[in-house]
Short mmCIF file of C-alpha atoms in Angstrom, two decimals:
data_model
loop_
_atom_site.label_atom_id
_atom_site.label_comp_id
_atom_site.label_asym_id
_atom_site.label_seq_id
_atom_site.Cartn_x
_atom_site.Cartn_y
_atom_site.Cartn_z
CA UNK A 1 -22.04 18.91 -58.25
CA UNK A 2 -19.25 21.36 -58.62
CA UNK A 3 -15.77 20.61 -57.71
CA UNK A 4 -16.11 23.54 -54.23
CA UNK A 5 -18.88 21.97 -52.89
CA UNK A 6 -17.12 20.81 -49.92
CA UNK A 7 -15.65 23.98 -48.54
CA UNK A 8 -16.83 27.32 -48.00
CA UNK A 9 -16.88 29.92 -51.15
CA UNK A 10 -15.76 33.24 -49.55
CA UNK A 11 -18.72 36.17 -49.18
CA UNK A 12 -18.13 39.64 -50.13
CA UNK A 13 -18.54 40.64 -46.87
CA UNK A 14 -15.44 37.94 -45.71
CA UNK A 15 -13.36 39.34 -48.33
CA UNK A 16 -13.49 43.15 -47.41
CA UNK A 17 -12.68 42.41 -44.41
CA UNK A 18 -9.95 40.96 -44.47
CA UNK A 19 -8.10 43.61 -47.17
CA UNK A 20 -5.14 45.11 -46.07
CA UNK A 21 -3.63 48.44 -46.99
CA UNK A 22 0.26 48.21 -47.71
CA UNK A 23 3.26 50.37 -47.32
CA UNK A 24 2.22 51.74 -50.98
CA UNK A 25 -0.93 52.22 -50.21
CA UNK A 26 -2.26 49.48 -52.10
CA UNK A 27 -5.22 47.35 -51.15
CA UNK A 28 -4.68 43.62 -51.30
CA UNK A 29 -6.95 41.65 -50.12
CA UNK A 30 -6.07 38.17 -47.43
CA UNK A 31 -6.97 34.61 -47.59
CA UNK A 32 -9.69 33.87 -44.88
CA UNK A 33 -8.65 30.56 -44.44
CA UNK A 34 -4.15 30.92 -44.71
CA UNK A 35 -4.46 34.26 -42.79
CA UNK A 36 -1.52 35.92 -44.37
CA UNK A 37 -1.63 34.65 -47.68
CA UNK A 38 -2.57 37.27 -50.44
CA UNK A 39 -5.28 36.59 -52.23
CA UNK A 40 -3.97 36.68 -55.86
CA UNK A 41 -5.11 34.18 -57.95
CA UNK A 42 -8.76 33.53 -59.07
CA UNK A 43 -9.91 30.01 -59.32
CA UNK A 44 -11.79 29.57 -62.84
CA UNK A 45 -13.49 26.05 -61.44
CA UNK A 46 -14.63 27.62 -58.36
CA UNK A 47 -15.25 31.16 -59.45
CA UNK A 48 -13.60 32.86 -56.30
CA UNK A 49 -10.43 34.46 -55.34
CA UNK A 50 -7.65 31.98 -53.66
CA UNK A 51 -4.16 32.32 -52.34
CA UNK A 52 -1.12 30.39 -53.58
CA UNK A 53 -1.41 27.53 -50.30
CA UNK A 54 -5.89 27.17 -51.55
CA UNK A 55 -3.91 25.54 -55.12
CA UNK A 56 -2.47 22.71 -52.77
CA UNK A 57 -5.80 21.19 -51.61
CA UNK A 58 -9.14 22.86 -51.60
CA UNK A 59 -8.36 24.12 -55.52
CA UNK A 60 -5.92 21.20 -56.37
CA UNK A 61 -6.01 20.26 -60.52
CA UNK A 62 -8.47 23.41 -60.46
CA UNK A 63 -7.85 26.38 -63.37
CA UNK A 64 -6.76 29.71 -62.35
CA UNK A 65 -5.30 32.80 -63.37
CA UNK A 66 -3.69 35.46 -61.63
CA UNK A 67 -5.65 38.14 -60.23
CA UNK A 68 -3.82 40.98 -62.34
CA UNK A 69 -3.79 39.24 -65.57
CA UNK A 70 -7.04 38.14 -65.27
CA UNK A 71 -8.23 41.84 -64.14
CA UNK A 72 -6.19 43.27 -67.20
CA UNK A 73 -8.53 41.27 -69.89
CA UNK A 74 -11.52 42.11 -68.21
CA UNK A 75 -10.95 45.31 -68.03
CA UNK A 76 -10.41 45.29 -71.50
CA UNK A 77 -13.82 43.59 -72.25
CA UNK A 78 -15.99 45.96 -70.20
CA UNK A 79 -14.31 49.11 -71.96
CA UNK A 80 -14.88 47.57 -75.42
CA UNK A 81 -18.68 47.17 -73.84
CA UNK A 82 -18.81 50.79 -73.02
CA UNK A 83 -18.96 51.83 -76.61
CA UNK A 84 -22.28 49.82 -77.38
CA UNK A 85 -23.50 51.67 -74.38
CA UNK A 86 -22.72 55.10 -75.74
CA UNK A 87 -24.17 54.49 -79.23
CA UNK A 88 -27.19 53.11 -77.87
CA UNK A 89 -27.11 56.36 -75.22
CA UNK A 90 -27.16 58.32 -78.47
CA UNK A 91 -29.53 56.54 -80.35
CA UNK A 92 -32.08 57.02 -77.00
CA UNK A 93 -31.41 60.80 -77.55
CA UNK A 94 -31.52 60.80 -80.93
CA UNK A 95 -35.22 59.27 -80.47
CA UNK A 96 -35.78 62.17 -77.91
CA UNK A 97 -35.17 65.11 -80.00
CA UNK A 98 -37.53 63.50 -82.71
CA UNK A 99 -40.53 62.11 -80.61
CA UNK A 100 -39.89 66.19 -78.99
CA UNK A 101 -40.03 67.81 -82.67
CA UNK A 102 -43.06 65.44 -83.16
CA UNK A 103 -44.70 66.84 -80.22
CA UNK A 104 -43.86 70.56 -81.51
CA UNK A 105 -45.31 69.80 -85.07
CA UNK A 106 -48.25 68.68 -83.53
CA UNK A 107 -48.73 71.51 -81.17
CA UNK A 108 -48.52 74.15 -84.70
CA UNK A 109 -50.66 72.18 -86.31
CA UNK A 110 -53.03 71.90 -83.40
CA UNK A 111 -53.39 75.83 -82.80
CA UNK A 112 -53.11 76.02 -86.83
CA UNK A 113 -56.14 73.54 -86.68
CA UNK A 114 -57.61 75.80 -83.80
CA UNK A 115 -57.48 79.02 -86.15
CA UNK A 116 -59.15 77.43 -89.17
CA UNK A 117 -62.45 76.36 -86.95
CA UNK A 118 -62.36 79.85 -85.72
CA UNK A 119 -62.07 81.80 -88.92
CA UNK A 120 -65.29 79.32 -90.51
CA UNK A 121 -67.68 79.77 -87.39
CA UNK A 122 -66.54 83.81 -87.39
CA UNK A 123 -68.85 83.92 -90.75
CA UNK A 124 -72.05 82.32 -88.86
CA UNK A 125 -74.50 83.56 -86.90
CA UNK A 126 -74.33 82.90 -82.76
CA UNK A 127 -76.55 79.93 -82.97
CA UNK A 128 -73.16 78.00 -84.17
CA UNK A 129 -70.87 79.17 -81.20
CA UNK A 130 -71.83 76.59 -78.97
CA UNK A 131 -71.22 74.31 -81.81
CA UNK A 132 -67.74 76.10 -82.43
CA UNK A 133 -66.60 75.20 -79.04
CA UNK A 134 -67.55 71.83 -78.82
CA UNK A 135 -65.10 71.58 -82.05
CA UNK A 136 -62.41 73.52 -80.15
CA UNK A 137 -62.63 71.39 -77.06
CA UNK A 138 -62.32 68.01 -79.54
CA UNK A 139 -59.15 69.15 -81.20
CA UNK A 140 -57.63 70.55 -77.69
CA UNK A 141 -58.19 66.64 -76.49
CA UNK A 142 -56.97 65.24 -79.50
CA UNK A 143 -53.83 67.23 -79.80
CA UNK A 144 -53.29 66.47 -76.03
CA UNK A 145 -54.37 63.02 -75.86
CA UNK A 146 -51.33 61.88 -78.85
CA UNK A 147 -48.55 64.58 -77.24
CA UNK A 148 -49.61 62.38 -73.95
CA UNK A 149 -48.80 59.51 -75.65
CA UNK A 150 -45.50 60.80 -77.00
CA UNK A 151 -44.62 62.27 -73.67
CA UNK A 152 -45.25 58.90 -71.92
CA UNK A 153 -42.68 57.16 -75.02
CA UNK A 154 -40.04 60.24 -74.04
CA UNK A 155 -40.46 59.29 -70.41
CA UNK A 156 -39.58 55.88 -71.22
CA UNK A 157 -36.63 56.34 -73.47
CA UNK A 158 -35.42 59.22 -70.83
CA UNK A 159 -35.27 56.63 -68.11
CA UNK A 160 -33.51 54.25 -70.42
CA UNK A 161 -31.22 56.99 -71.19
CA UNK A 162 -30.62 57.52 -68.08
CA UNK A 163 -29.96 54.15 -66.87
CA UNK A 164 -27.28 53.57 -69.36
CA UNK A 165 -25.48 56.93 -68.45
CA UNK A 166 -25.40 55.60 -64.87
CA UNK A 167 -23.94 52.34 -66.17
CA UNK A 168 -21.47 53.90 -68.12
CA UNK A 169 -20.33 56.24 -65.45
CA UNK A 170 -20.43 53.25 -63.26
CA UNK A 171 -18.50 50.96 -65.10
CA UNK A 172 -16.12 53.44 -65.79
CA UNK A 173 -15.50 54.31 -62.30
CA UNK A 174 -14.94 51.15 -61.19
CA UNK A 175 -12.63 50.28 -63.73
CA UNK A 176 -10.19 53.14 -62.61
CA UNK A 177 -10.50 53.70 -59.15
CA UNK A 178 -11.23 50.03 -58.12
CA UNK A 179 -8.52 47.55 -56.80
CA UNK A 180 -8.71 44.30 -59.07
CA UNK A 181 -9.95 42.25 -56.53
CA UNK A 182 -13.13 44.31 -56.28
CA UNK A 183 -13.36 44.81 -59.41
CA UNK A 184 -13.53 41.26 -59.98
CA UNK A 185 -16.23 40.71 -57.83
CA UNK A 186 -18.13 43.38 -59.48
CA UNK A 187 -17.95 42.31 -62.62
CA UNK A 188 -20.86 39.63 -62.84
CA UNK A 189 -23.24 42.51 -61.60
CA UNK A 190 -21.96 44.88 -64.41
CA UNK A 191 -22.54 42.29 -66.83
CA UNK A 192 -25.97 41.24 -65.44
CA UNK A 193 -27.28 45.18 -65.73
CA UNK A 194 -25.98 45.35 -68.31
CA UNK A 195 -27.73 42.39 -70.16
CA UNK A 196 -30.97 43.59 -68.06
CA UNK A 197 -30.76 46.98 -70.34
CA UNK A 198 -29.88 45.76 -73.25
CA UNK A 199 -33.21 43.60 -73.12
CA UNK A 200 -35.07 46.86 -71.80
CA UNK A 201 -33.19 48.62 -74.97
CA UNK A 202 -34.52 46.26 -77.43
CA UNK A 203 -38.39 46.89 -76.28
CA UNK A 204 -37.80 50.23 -76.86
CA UNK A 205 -40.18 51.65 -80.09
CA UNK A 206 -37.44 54.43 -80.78
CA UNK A 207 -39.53 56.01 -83.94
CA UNK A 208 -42.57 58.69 -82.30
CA UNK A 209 -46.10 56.22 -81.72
CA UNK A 210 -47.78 59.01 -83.08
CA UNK A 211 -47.31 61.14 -85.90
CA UNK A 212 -47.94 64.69 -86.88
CA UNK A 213 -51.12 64.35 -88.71
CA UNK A 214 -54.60 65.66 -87.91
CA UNK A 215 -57.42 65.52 -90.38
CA UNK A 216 -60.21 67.96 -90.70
CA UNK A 217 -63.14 67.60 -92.95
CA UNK A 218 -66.15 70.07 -93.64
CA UNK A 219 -69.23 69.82 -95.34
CA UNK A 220 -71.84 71.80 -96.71
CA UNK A 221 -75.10 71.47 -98.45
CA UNK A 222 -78.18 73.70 -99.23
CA UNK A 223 -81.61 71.75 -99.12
CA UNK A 224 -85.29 73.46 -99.25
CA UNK A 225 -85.46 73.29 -95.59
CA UNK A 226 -82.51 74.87 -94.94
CA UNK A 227 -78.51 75.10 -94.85
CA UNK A 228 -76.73 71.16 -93.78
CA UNK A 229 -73.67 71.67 -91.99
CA UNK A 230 -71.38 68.50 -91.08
CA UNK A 231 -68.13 68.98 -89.31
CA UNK A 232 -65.30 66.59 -88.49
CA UNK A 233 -62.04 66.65 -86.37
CA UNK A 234 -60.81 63.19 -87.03
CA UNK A 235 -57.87 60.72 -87.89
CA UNK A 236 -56.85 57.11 -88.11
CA UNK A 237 -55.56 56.81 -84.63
CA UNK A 238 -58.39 59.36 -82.40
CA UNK A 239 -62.20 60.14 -83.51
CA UNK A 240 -64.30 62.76 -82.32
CA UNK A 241 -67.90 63.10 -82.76
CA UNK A 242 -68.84 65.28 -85.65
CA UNK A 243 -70.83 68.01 -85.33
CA UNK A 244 -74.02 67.72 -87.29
CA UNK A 245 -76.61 70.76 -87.55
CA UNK A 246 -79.53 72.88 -89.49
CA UNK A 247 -79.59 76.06 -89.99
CA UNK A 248 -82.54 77.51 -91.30
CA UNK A 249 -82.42 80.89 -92.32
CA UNK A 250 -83.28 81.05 -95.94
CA UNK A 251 -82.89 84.68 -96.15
CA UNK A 252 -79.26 84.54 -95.72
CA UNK A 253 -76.48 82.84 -97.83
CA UNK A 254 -73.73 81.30 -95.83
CA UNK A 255 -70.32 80.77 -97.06
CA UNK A 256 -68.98 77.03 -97.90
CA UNK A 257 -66.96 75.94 -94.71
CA UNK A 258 -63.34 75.17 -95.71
CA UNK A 259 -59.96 74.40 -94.13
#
């Protein structure tokens, strides 16, 4: 059992209200149980702020530091933190412009894709429109269906990003405007978000899920019954159906399909 077990650890609530604004303007904050005594050591055993008359017998043989020199270091320590926090802010939007320039490869290549199937069913008759569209509609889902999954990944690292700018600016604001006695007691939270994003920073997948790659495939072959066509719109990570098909005009010579 710890060493303050028998008395009373003082709240936040407790503490602000019993601050008091001096001549100088300067916030200290009073002892709850020696009314007038300021509060400026910090008990190391007991983790809480105490006044000179708390080292006699509630904190007696306890370690402690004084409130300013103990603010002073950790001060230091949470500005030395910001600067992990900024690279790994940049890193986040590093990862943003290239899942984005992902996305915009894939879109060129998706109407590029979109022109090609035009130009090859331009050349055949209007039995093959329906079968043109159906192509069409496959690459429209396909291109949509990976920049869906690299919009969901910028979402992700967006929020991230976002959280860590708040952090920053949050740390950094309490740092200078905050007296040391509340920035004492804030200290444990900034550390705990701060370990809570760094965990949520290390599940990120900062390289784009998807790549830029779509394949197409065509083929064509001319049997005694008629023209064979076989048409894909396929990759490792979607399939569509292919479209498979007869045409059997004899009289007329069709192109071979290409990309």
């Amino acid at each position: 059992m710890k060493a303050f077990a028998d008395h009373n650890v003082m709240k936040g609530e407790e503490m602000l209200s019993t601050k008091q604004l001096t001549a100088n303007n300067i916030i200290r904050f009073l002892c709850s149980k020696h009314k007038k005594k300021q509060l400026e050591l910090y008990c190391q055993s007991c983790e809480q702020l105490i006044c000179l008359s708390c080292t006699i017998i509630d904190h007696k043989g306890h370690n402690f530091d004084f409130v300013d020199t103990l603010a002073t270091v950790l001060k230091s320590e949470v500005q030395s933190d910001i600067g992990g926090i900024v690279d790994k802010e940049h890193s986040i939007q590093q990862a943003i412009v290239n899942v984005e320039n992902v996305k915009e490869e894939l879109t060129k290549q998706g109407n590029g894709l979109e022109h090609s199937i035009c130009e090859v069913f331009e050349q055949l008759e209007a039995a093959l429109n329906r079968e043109k569209e159906i192509l069409l509609q496959q690459t429209k889902h396909m291109v949509g269906a990976k920049i869906g999954v690299l919009s969901t990944q910028a979402e992700m690292l967006l929020s991230t990003q976002t959280a860590f700018k708040s952090l920053q600016s949050f740390i950094q604001e309490t740092s200078e405007n905050s007296c040391n006695e509340e920035f004492i007691s804030l200290k444990s939270q900034m550390s705990a978000r701060m370990k809570e994003l760094d965990e949520k920073y290390k599940s990120l997948q900062l390289k784009p899920k998807i790549q830029a790659t779509i394949k197409y495939q065509t083929l064509y072959s001319n049997t005694s019954t008629g023209h064979q066509i076989f048409v894909a719109v396929n990759d490792s990570e979607f399939t569509c159906t292919p479209v498979h098909m007869e045409v059997a005009i004899k009289s007329r010579t069709f192109p071979k399909l290409g990309k």
